[in-house]
Coordinates of C-alpha atoms and ligand atoms in Angstrom, one line a residue:
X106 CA -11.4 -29.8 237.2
X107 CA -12.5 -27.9 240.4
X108 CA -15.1 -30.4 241.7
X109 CA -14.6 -33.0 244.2
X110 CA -14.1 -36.5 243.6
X111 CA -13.9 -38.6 240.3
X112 CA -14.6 -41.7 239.9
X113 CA -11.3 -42.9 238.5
X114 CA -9.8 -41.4 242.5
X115 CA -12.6 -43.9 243.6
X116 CA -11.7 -46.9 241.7
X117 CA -8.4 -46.3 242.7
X118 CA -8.6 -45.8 246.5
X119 CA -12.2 -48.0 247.3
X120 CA -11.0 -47.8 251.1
X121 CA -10.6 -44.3 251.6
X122 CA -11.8 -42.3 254.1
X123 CA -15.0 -40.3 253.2
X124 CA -14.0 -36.4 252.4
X125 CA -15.3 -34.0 254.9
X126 CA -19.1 -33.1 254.7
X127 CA -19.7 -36.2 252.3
X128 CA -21.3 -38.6 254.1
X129 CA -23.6 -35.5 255.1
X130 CA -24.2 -34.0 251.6
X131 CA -24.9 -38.2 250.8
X132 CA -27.1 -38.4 253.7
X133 CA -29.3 -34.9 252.3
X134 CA -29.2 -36.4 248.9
X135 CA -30.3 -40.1 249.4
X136 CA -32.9 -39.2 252.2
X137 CA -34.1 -35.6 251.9
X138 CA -34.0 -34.0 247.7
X139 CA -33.6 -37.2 246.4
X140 CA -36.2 -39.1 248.8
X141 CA -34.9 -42.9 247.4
X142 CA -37.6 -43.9 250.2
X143 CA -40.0 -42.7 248.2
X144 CA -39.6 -46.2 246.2
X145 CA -37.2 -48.4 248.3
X146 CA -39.3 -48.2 251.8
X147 CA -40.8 -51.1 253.2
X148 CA -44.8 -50.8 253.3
X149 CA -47.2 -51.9 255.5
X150 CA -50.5 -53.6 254.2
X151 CA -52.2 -50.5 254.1
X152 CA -49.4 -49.2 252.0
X153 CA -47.4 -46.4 254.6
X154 CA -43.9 -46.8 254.7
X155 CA -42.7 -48.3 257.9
X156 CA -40.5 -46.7 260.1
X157 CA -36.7 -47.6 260.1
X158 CA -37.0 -49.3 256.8
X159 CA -36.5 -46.4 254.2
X160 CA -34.1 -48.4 252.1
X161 CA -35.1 -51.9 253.1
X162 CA -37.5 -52.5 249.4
X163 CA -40.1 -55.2 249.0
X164 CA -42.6 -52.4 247.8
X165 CA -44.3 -53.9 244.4
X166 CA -44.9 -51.6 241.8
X167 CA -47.3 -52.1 238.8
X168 CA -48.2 -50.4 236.0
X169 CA -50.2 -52.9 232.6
X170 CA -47.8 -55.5 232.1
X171 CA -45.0 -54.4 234.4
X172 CA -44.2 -55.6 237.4
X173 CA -41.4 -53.6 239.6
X174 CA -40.1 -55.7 242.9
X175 CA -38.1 -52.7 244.7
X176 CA -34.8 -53.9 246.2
X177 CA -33.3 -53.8 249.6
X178 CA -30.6 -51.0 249.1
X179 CA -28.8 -51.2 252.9
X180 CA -26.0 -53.0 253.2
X181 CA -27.1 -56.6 254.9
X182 CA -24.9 -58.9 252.9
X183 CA -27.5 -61.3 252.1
X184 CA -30.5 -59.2 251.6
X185 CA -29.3 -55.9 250.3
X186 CA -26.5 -55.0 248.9
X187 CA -23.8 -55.0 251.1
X188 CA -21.5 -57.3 249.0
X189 CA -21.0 -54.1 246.7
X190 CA -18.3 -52.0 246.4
X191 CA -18.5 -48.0 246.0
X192 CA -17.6 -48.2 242.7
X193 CA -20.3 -50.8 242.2
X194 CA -22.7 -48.8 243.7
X195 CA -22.1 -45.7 241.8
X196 CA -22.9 -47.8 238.4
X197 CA -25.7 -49.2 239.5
X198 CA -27.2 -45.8 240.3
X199 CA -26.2 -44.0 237.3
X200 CA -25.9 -46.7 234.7
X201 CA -28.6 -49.2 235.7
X202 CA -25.7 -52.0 235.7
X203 CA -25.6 -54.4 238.8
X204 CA -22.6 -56.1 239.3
X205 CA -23.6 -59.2 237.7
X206 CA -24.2 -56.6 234.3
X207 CA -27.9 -57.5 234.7
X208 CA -29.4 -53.7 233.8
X209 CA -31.8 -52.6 236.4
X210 CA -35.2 -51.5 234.8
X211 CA -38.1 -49.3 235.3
X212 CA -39.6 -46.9 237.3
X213 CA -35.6 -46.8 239.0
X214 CA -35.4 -43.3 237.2
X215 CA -32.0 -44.1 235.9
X216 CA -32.5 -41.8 232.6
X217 CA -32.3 -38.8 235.3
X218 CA -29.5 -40.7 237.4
X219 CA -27.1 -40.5 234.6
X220 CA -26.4 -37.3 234.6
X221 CA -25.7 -37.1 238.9
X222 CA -22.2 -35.2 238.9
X223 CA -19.0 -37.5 240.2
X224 CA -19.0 -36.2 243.5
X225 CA -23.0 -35.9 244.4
X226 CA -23.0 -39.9 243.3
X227 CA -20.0 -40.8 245.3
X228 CA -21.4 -39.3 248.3
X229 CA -24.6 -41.3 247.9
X230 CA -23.0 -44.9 247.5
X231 CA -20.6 -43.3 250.5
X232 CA -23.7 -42.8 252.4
X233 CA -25.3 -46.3 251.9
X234 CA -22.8 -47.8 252.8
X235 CA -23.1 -46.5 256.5
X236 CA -27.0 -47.2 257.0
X237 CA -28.3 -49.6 259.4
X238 CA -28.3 -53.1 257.4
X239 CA -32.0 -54.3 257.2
X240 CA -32.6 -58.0 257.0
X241 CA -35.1 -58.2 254.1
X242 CA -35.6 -60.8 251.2
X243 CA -37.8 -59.0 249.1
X244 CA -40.0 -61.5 247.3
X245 CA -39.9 -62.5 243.4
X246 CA -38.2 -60.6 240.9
X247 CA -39.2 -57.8 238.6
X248 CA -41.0 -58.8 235.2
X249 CA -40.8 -56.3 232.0
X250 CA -42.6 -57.2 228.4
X251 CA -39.5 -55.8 226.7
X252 CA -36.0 -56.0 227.6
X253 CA -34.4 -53.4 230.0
X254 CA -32.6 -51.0 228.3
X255 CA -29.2 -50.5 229.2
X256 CA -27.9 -46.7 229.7
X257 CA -24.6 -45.7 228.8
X258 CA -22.6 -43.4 231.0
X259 CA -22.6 -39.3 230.0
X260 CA -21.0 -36.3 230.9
X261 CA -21.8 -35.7 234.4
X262 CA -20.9 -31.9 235.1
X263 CA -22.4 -30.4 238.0
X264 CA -24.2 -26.8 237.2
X265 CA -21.9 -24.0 237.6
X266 CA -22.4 -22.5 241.4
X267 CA -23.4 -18.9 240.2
X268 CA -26.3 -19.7 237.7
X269 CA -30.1 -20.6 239.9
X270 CA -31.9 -21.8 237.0
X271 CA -29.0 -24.1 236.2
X272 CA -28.6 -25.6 239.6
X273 CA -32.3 -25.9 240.0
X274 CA -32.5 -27.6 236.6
X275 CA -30.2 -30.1 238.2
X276 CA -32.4 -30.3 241.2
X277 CA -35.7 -31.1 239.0
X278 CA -33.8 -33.8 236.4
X279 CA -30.6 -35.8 237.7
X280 CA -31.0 -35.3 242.1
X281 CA -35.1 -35.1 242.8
X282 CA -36.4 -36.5 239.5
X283 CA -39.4 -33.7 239.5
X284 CA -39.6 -33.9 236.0
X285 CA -40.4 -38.1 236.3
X286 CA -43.4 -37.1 237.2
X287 CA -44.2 -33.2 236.3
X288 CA -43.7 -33.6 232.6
X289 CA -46.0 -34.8 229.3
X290 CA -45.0 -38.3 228.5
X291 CA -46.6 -40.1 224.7
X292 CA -48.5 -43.3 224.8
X293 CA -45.5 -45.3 225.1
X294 CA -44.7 -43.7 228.2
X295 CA -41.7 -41.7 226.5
X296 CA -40.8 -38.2 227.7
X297 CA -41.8 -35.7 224.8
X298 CA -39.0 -33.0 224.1
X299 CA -40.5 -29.7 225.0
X300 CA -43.0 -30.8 227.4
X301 CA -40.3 -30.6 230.5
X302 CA -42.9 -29.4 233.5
X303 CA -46.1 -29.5 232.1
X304 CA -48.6 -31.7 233.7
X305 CA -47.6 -35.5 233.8
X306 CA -48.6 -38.7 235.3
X307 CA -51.7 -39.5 237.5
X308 CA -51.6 -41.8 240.4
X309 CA -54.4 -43.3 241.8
X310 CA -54.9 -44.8 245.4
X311 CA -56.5 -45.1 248.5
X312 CA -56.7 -41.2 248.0
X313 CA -58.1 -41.2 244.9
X314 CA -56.5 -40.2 241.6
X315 CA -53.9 -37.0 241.6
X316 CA -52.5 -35.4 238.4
X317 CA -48.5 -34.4 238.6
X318 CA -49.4 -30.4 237.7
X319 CA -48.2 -28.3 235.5
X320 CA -44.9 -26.5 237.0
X321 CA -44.5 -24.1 234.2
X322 CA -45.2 -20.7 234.4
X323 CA -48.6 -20.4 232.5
X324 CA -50.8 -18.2 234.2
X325 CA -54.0 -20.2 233.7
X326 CA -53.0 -23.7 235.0
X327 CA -49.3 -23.8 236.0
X328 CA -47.1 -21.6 238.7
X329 CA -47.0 -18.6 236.7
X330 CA -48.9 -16.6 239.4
X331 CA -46.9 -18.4 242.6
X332 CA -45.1 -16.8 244.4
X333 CA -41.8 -18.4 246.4
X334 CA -43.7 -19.0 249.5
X335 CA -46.1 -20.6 248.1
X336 CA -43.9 -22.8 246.5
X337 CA -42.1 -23.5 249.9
X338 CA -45.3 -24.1 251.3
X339 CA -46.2 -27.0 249.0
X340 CA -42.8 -28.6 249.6
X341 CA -42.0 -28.1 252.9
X342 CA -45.8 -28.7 254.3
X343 CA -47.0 -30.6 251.5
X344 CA -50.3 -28.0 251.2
X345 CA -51.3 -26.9 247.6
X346 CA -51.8 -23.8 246.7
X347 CA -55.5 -24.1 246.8
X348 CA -54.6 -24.7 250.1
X349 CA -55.5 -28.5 250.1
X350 CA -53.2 -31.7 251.8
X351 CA -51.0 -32.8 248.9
X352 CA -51.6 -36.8 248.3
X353 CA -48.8 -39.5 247.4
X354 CA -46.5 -39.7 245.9
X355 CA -46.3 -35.7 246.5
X356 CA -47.4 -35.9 249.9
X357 CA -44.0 -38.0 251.4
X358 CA -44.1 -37.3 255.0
X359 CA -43.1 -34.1 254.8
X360 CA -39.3 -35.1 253.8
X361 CA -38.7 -32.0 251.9
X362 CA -39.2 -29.8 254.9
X363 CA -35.6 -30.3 255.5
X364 CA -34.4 -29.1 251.8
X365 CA -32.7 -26.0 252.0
X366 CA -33.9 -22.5 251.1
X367 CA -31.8 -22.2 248.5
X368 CA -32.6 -25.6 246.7
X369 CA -36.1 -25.1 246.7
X370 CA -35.4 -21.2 245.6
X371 CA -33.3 -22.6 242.9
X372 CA -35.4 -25.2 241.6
X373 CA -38.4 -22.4 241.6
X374 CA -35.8 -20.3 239.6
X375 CA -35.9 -22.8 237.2
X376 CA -39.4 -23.8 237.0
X377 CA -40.4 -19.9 236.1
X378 CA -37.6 -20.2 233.6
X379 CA -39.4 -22.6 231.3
X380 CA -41.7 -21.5 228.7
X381 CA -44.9 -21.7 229.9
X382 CA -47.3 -24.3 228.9
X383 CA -50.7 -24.9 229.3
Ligands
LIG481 C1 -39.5 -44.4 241.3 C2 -39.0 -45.4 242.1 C3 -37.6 -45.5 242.5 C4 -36.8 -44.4 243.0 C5 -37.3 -43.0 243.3 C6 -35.5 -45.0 243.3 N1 -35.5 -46.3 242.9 FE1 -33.8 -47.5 243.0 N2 -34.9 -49.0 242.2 C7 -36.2 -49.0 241.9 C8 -36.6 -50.3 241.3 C9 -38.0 -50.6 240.9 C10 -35.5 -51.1 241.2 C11 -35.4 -52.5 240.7 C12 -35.7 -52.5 239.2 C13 -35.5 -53.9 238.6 O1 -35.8 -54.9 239.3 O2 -34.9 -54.0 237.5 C14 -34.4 -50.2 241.8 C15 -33.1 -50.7 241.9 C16 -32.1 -50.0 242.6 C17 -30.7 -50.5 242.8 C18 -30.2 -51.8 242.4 C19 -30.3 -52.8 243.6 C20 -30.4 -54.2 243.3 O3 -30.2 -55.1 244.2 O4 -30.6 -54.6 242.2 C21 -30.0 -49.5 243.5 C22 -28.6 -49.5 244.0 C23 -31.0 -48.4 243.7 N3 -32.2 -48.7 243.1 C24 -30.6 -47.2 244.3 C25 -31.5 -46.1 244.4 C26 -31.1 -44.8 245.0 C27 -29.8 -44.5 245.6 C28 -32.2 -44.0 244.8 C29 -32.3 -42.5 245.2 C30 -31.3 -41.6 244.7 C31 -33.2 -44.8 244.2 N4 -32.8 -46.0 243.9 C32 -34.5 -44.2 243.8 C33 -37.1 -47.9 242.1 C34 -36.7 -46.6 242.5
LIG482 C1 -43.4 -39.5 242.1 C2 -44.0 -38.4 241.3 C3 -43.7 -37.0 241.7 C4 -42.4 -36.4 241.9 C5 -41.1 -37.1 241.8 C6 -42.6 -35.0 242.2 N1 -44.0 -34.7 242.2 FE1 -44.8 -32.9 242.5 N2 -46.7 -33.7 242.4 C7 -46.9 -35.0 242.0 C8 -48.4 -35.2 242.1 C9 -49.1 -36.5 241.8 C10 -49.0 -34.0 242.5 C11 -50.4 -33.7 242.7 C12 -50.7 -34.0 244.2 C13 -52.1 -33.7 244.6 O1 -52.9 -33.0 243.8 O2 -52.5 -34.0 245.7 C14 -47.8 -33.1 242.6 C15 -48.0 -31.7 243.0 C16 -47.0 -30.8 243.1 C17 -47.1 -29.4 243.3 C18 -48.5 -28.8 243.4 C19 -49.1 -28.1 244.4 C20 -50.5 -27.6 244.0 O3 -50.9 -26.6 244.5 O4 -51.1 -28.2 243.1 C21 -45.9 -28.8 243.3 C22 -45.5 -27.4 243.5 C23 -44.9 -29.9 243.0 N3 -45.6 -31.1 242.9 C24 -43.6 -29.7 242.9 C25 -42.7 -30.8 242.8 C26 -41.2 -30.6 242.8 C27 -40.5 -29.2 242.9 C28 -40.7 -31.8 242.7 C29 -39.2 -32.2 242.8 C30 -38.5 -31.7 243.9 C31 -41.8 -32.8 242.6 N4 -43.0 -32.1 242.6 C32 -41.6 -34.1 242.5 C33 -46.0 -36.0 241.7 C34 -44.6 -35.9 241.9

């Protein structure tokens, strides 16, 4: 195998150096494509994230009868988690499996985690690791009407570095979680097969309420008539194509103006790939 580290080098060397460029690729994972701030920030009463607390949790999410308490993911001993170990870390991420084998539960989008390749996931835990520690007991614990499911480990192969759509599929699923959002879910909040990219969950706030649009290329109401600046533009400067502000969660700060060209490039390869939907 030609890619980086696996985890069985992990488990077997937990004090070993970081590899050159890992703790950076971690650091562009966990804070720009991946954006784990996005959920695990800190948040004032009016609901902005505050600064210097990306990672620090206490955010409460709810949706009907569930009730998400976001944990403090730096490494303060007491607060967060800075009694893990890499290895620990690494489960947690793509399993849902804390330490204690508690399974962590929804909207932590473990179903796309699981398939983060060996070496992208070590470099995150790596990463954490070396953040500030934030002192921050987040308050209560999450409640679910059904039990969490647990998530086996898969196959984690990273997309072959020749092939756009590929590596942009990996992009929208297991690193940015796109399709969380951008795809058609059934009433029980399921993911329907086939329905990867077209339009997808609504969020309402202080901003009012804003549909996740359709990313496929239909011409009528997806990206089918985008072109790749226009694309960039909503990313990197958070403006839709009808030229208006995007609103949370889309709108982040403008996070995503440090992804790379070719990420974003790749992901729109693979968005134009999919069969276009209305
Ligand atoms: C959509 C929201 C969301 C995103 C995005 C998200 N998380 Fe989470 N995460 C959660 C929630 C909610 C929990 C706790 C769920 C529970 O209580 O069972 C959690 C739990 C965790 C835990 C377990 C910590 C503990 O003390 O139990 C770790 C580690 C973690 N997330 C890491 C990450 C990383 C790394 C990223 C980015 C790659 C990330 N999360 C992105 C919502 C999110
Ligand atoms: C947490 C949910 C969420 C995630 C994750 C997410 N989006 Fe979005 N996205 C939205 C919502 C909601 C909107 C609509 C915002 C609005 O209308 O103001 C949106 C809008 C967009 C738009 C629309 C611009 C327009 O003109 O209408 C594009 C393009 C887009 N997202 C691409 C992406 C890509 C690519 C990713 C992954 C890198 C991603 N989104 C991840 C929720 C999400």
């Amino acid at each position: 195998m030609a890619f980086g580290l696996g985890l069985a080098a992990m488990a077997a060397e937990p004090q070993a150096q970081p590899a050159p460029g890992q703790l950076e690729r971690g650091r562009y994972l966990v804070e720009i494509v991946g954006h784990c701030a996005n959920c695990h920030a800190s948040r004032g009463p009016d609901g902005a994230p505050l600064p210097g607390r990306g990672l620090a949790g206490g955010w409460v999410i709810e949706e009907g009868p569930m009730r998400a308490v976001v944990p403090n993911i730096t490494p303060d001993r007491e607060t967060g988690i800075g009694n893990w170990t890499e290895a620990q870390i690494i489960r947690a991420i793509r399993e849902g499996k804390r330490p204690d084998g508690s399974n962590i539960g929804w909207p932590m989008p473990i179903d796309f985690y699981s398939r983060i390749s060996d070496a992208d996931v070590a470099a995150m835990a790596a990463y954490l690791r070396t953040v500030p520690p934030v002192r921050n007991a987040v308050q209560g614990r999450s409640t679910y009407p059904f039990p969490v499911p647990a998530h086996p480990a898969v196959a984690n192969v990273p997309p072959p570095a020749d092939n756009p759509v590929a590596r942009g599929a990996y992009l929208a699923g297991p690193i940015a979680h796109c399709l969380d959002c951008h795809s058609g879910r059934g009433p029980d909040m399921r993911l329907i097969p086939g329905r990867e990219g077209a339009q997808g969950l609504s969020f309402t706030g202080p901003w009012g309420t804003v549909v996740a649009r359709n990313l496929t290329p239909s011409t009528t109401t997806g990206i089918g008539n985008w072109t790749l600046a226009q694309f960039t533009r909503a990313l990197r400067e958070e403006i839709g194509a009808d030229g208006r502000p995007l609103m949370p969660p889309m709108g982040r700060g403008r996070v995503w103006a440090a992804m790379t060209d070719q990420d974003i490039a790749d992901l729109f390869a693979y968005f134009r790939s999919l069969p276009p939907l209305d």
